[in-house]
Short mmCIF file of C-alpha atoms in Angstrom, two decimals:
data_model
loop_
_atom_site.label_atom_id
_atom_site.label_comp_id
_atom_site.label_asym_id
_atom_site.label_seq_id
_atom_site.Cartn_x
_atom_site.Cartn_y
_atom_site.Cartn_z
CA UNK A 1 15.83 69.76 -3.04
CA UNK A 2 18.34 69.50 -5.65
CA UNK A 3 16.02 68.24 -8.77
CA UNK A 4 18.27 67.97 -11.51
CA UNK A 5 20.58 65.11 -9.19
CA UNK A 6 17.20 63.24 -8.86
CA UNK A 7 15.39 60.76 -11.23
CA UNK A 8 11.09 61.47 -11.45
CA UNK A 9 11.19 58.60 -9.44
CA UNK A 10 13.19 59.12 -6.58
CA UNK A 11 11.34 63.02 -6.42
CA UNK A 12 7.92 61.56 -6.77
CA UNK A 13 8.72 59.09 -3.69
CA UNK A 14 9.47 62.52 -1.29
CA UNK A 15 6.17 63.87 -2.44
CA UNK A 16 4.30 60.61 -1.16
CA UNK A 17 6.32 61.03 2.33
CA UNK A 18 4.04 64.57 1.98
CA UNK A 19 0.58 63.59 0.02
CA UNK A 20 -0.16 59.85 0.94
CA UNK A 21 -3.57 60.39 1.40
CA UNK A 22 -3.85 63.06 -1.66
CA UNK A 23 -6.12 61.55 -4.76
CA UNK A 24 -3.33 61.20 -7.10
CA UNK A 25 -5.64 59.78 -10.43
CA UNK A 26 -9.09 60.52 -10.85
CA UNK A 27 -10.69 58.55 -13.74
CA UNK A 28 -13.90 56.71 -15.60
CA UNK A 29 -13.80 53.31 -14.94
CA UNK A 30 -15.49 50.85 -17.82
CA UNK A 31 -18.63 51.67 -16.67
CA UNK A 32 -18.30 55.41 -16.65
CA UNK A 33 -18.07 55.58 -12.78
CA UNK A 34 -15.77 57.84 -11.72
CA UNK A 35 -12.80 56.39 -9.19
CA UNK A 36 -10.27 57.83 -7.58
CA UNK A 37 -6.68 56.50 -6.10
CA UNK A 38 -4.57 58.32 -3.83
CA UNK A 39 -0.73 58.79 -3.93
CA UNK A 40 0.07 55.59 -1.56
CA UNK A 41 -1.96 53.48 -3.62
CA UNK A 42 -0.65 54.49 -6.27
CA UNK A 43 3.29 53.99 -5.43
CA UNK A 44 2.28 50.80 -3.34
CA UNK A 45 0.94 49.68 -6.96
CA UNK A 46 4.14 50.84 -8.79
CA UNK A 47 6.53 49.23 -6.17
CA UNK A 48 4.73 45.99 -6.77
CA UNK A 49 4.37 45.70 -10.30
CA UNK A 50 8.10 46.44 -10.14
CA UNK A 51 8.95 43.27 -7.95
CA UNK A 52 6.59 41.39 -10.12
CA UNK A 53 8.34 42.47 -13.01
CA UNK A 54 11.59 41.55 -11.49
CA UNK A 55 10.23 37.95 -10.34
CA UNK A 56 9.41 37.49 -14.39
CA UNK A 57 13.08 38.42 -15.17
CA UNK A 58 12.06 41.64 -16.82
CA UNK A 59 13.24 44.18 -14.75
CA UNK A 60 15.51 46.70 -16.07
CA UNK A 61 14.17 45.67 -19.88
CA UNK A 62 12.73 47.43 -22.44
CA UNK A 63 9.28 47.62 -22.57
CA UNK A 64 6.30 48.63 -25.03
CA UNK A 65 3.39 50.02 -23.98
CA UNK A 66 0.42 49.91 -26.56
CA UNK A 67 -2.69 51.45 -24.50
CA UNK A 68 -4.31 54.68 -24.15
CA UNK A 69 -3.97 56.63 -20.92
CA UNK A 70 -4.80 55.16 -17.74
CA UNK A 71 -3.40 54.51 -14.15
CA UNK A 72 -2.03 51.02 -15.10
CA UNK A 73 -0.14 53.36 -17.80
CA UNK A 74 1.05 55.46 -15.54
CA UNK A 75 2.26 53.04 -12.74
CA UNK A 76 3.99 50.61 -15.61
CA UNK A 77 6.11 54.03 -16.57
CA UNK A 78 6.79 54.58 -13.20
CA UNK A 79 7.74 51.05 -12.42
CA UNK A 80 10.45 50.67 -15.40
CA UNK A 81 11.78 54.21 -15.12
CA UNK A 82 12.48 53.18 -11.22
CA UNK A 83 13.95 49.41 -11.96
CA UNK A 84 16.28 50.89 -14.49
CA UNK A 85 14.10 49.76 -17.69
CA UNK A 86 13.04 51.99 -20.64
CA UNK A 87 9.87 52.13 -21.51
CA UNK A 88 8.44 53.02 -24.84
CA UNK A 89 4.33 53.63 -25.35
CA UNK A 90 2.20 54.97 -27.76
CA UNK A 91 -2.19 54.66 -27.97
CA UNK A 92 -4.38 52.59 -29.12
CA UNK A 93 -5.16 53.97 -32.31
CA UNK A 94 -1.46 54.41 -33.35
CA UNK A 95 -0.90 53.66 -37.09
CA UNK A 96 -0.47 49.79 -37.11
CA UNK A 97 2.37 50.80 -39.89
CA UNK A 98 4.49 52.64 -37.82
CA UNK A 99 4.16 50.82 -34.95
CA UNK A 100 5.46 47.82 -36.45
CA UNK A 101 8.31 50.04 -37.78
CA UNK A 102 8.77 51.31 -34.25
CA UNK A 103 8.65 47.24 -32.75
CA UNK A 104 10.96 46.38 -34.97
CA UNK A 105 13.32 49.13 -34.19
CA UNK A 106 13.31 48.98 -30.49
CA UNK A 107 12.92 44.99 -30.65
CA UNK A 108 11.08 45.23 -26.68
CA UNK A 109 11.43 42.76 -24.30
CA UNK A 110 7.79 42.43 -23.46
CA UNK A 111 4.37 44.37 -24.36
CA UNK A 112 2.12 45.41 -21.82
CA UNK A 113 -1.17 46.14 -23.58
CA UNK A 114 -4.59 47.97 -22.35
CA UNK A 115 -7.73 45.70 -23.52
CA UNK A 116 -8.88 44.01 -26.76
CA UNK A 117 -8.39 47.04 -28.67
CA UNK A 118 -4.74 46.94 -27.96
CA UNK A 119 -4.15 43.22 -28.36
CA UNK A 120 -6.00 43.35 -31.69
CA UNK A 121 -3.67 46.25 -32.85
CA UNK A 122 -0.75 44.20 -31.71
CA UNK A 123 -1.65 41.24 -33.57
CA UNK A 124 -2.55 43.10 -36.99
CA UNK A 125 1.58 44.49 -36.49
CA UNK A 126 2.21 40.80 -37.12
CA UNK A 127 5.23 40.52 -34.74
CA UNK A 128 6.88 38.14 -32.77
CA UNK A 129 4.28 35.70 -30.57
CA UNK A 130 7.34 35.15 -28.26
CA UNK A 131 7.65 37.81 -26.65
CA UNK A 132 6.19 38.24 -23.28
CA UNK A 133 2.70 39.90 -22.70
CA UNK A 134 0.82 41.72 -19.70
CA UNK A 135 -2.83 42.93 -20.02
CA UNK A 136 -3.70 45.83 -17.82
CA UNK A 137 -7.61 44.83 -18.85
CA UNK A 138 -8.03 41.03 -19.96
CA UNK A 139 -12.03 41.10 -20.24
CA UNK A 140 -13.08 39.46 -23.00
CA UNK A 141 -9.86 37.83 -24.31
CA UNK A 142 -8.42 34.39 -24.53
CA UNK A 143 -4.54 35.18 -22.71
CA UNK A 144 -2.41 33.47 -25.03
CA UNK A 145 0.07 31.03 -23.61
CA UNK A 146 2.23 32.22 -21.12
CA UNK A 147 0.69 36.11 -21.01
CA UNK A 148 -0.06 37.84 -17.39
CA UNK A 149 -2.66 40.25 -16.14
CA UNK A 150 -1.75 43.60 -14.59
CA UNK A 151 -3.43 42.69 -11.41
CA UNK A 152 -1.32 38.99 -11.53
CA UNK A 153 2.34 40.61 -11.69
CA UNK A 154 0.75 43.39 -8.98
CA UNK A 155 -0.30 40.36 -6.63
CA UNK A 156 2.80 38.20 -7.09
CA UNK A 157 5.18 41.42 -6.78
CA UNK A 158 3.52 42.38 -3.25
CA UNK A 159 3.62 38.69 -1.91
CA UNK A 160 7.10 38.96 -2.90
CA UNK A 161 7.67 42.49 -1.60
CA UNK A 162 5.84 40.94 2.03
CA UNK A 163 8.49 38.14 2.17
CA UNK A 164 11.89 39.68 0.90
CA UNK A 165 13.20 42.96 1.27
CA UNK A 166 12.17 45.60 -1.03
CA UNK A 167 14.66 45.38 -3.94
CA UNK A 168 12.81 47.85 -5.60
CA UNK A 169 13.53 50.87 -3.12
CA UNK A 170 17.52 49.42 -3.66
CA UNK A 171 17.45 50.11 -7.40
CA UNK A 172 15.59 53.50 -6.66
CA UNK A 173 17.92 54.26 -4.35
CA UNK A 174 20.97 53.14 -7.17
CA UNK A 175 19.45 54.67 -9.91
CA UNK A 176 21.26 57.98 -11.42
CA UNK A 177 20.54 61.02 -13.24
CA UNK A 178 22.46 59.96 -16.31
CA UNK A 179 21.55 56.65 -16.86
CA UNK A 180 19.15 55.98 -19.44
CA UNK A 181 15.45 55.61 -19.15
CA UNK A 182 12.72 55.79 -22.01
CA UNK A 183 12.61 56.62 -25.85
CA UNK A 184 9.93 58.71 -27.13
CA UNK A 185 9.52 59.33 -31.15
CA UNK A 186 9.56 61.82 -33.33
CA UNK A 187 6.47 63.06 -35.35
CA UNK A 188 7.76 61.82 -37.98
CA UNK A 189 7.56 65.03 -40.60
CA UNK A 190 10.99 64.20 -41.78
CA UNK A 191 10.24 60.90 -42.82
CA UNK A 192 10.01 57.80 -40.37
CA UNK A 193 10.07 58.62 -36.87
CA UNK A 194 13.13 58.50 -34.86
CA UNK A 195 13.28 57.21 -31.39
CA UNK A 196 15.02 59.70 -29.18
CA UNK A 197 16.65 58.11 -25.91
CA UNK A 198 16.15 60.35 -23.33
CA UNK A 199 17.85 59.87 -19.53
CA UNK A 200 16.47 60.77 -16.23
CA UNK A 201 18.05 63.69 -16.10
CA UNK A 202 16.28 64.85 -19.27
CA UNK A 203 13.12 64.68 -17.83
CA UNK A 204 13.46 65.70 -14.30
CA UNK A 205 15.63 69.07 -15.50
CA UNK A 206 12.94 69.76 -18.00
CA UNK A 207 9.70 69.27 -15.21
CA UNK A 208 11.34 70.71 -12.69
CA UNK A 209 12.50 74.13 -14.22
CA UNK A 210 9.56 74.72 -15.91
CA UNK A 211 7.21 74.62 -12.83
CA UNK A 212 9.71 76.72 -11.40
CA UNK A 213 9.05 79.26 -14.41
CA UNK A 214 5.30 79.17 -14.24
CA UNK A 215 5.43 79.52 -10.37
CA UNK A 216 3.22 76.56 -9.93
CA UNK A 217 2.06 75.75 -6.15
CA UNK A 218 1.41 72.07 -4.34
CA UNK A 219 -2.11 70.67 -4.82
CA UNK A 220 -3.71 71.78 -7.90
CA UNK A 221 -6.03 70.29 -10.92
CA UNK A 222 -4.52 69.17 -13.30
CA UNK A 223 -6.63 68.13 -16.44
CA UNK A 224 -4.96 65.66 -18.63
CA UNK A 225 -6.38 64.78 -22.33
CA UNK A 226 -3.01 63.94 -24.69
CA UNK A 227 -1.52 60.86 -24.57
CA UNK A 228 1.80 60.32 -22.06
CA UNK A 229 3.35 59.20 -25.30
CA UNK A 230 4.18 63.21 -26.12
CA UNK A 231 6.97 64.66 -24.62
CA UNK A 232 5.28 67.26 -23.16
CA UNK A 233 2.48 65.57 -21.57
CA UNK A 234 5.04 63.08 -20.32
CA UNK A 235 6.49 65.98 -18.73
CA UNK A 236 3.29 67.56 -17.41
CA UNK A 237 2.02 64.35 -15.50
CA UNK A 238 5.76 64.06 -13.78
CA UNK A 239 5.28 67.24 -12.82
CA UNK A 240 1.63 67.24 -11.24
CA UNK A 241 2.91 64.22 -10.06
CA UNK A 242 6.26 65.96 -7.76
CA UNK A 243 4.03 68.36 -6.74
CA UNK A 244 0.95 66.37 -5.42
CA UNK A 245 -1.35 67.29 -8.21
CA UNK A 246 -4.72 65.52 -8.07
CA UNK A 247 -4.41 64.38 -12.50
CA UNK A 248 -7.81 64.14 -13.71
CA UNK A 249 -7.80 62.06 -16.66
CA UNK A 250 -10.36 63.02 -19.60
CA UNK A 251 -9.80 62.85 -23.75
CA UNK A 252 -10.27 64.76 -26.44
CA UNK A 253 -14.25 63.91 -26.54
CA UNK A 254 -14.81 64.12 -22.92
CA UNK A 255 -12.71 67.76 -22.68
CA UNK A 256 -15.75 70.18 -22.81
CA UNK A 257 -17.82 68.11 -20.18
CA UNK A 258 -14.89 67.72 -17.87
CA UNK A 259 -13.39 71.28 -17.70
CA UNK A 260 -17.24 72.54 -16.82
CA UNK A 261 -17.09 69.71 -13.72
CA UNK A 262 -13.72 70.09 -12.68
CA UNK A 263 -13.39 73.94 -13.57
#
């Protein structure tokens, strides 16, 4: 397969052909449970959000993503980077300071935000109200005018999807290497961080020849604790992600316990 031609998309689509029933994301739900979804799932989720994105006009935009990691993280990358949108994301405990620095740089198109912790850091930025909000996790808050759930855009992109041809797999299918498709930011140790737009190429070059270099095989572990927002864990999730990698998502506190269960 000639990589470098192909966007993380488009590769990640051939390995679902391979792995559909593979557990792509394994995870602690609210309540500590572990849960699992497999690679299908997964894309089925990613090709919906996508139409539902595009049936709110807001496919192909740029989008922030304030919300530590999760599967609704992951699938909202995957979504934009496939519809030809950019995506921009950074955790829940990013400085509100720079984030507002970062907003008003980028100006988004619309925020898609974990929980309460996320919509509380939004609102202490003190930005626009008008832009358009989706909550991956709305327990406990009061959706302000005209905001969506995760699982609302998911629902309304499928129904879509069921009635109308897929105009999702058309844009994957149009999308090319060169074109571009998210901006990640600088640490910032030479004063404000700078974003850095990066195009599919970029990314699927970078993933692609570095498994290559550290001979990795189809079907490992691979234990994720940094946030997607850095480069190279951006990188290392597309990549366990090509190759059918079952992610296990854990943090910085959980690290210890998880690397003695999952070994």
């Amino acid at each position: 397969s000639d990589f470098e031609n192909k966007t993380v998309p488009q590769l990640v689509a051939e390995t679902i052909e391979m792995y559909p029933e593979h557990v792509v994301y394994e995870y602690r739900d609210v309540k500590g449970r572990t849960r699992t979804i497999n690679y299908r799932g997964y894309f089925e989720s990613v090709k919906n959000f996508a139409a539902g994105l595009t049936l709110l006009g807001l496919n192909g935009k740029k989008m922030l993503i304030i919300s530590d990691n999760c599967v609704e993280l992951s699938v909202s990358i995957m979504a934009s980077m496939g519809s030809g949108g950019i995506d921009i994301e950074k955790e829940n405990a990013y400085p509100a300071g720079e984030l507002k620095q970062i907003f008003n740089i980028i100006n988004p198109d619309f925020v898609c935000l974990q929980n309460n912790e996320s919509y509380d850091k939004y609102r202490s930025i003190g930005v626009s109200e008008k832009v358009p909000l989706i909550f991956f996790d709305p327990t406990g808050i009061n959706l302000p005018a005209g905001a969506r759930t995760f699982r609302d855009v998911c629902d309304s992109g499928g129904l879509h999807r069921r009635r109308r041809d897929d105009s999702f797999t058309k844009a994957l299918r149009s999308s090319k290497p060169e074109d571009p498709t998210t901006i990640v930011f600088t640490s910032g140790t030479t004063g404000t961080p700078k974003g850095v737009l990066l195009s599919h190429q970029n990314l699927s070059f970078a993933c692609t020849e570095f498994a290559k270099n550290v001979y990795l095989v189809d079907s490992e572990i691979y234990l994720s604790f940094l946030h997607m927002r850095h480069i190279g864990e951006k990188l290392a999730i597309f990549m366990a992600l090509i190759h059918g990698y079952r992610i296990v998502l854990s943090s910085i506190p959980e690290l210890r316990e998880d690397m003695g269960k999952i070994r």
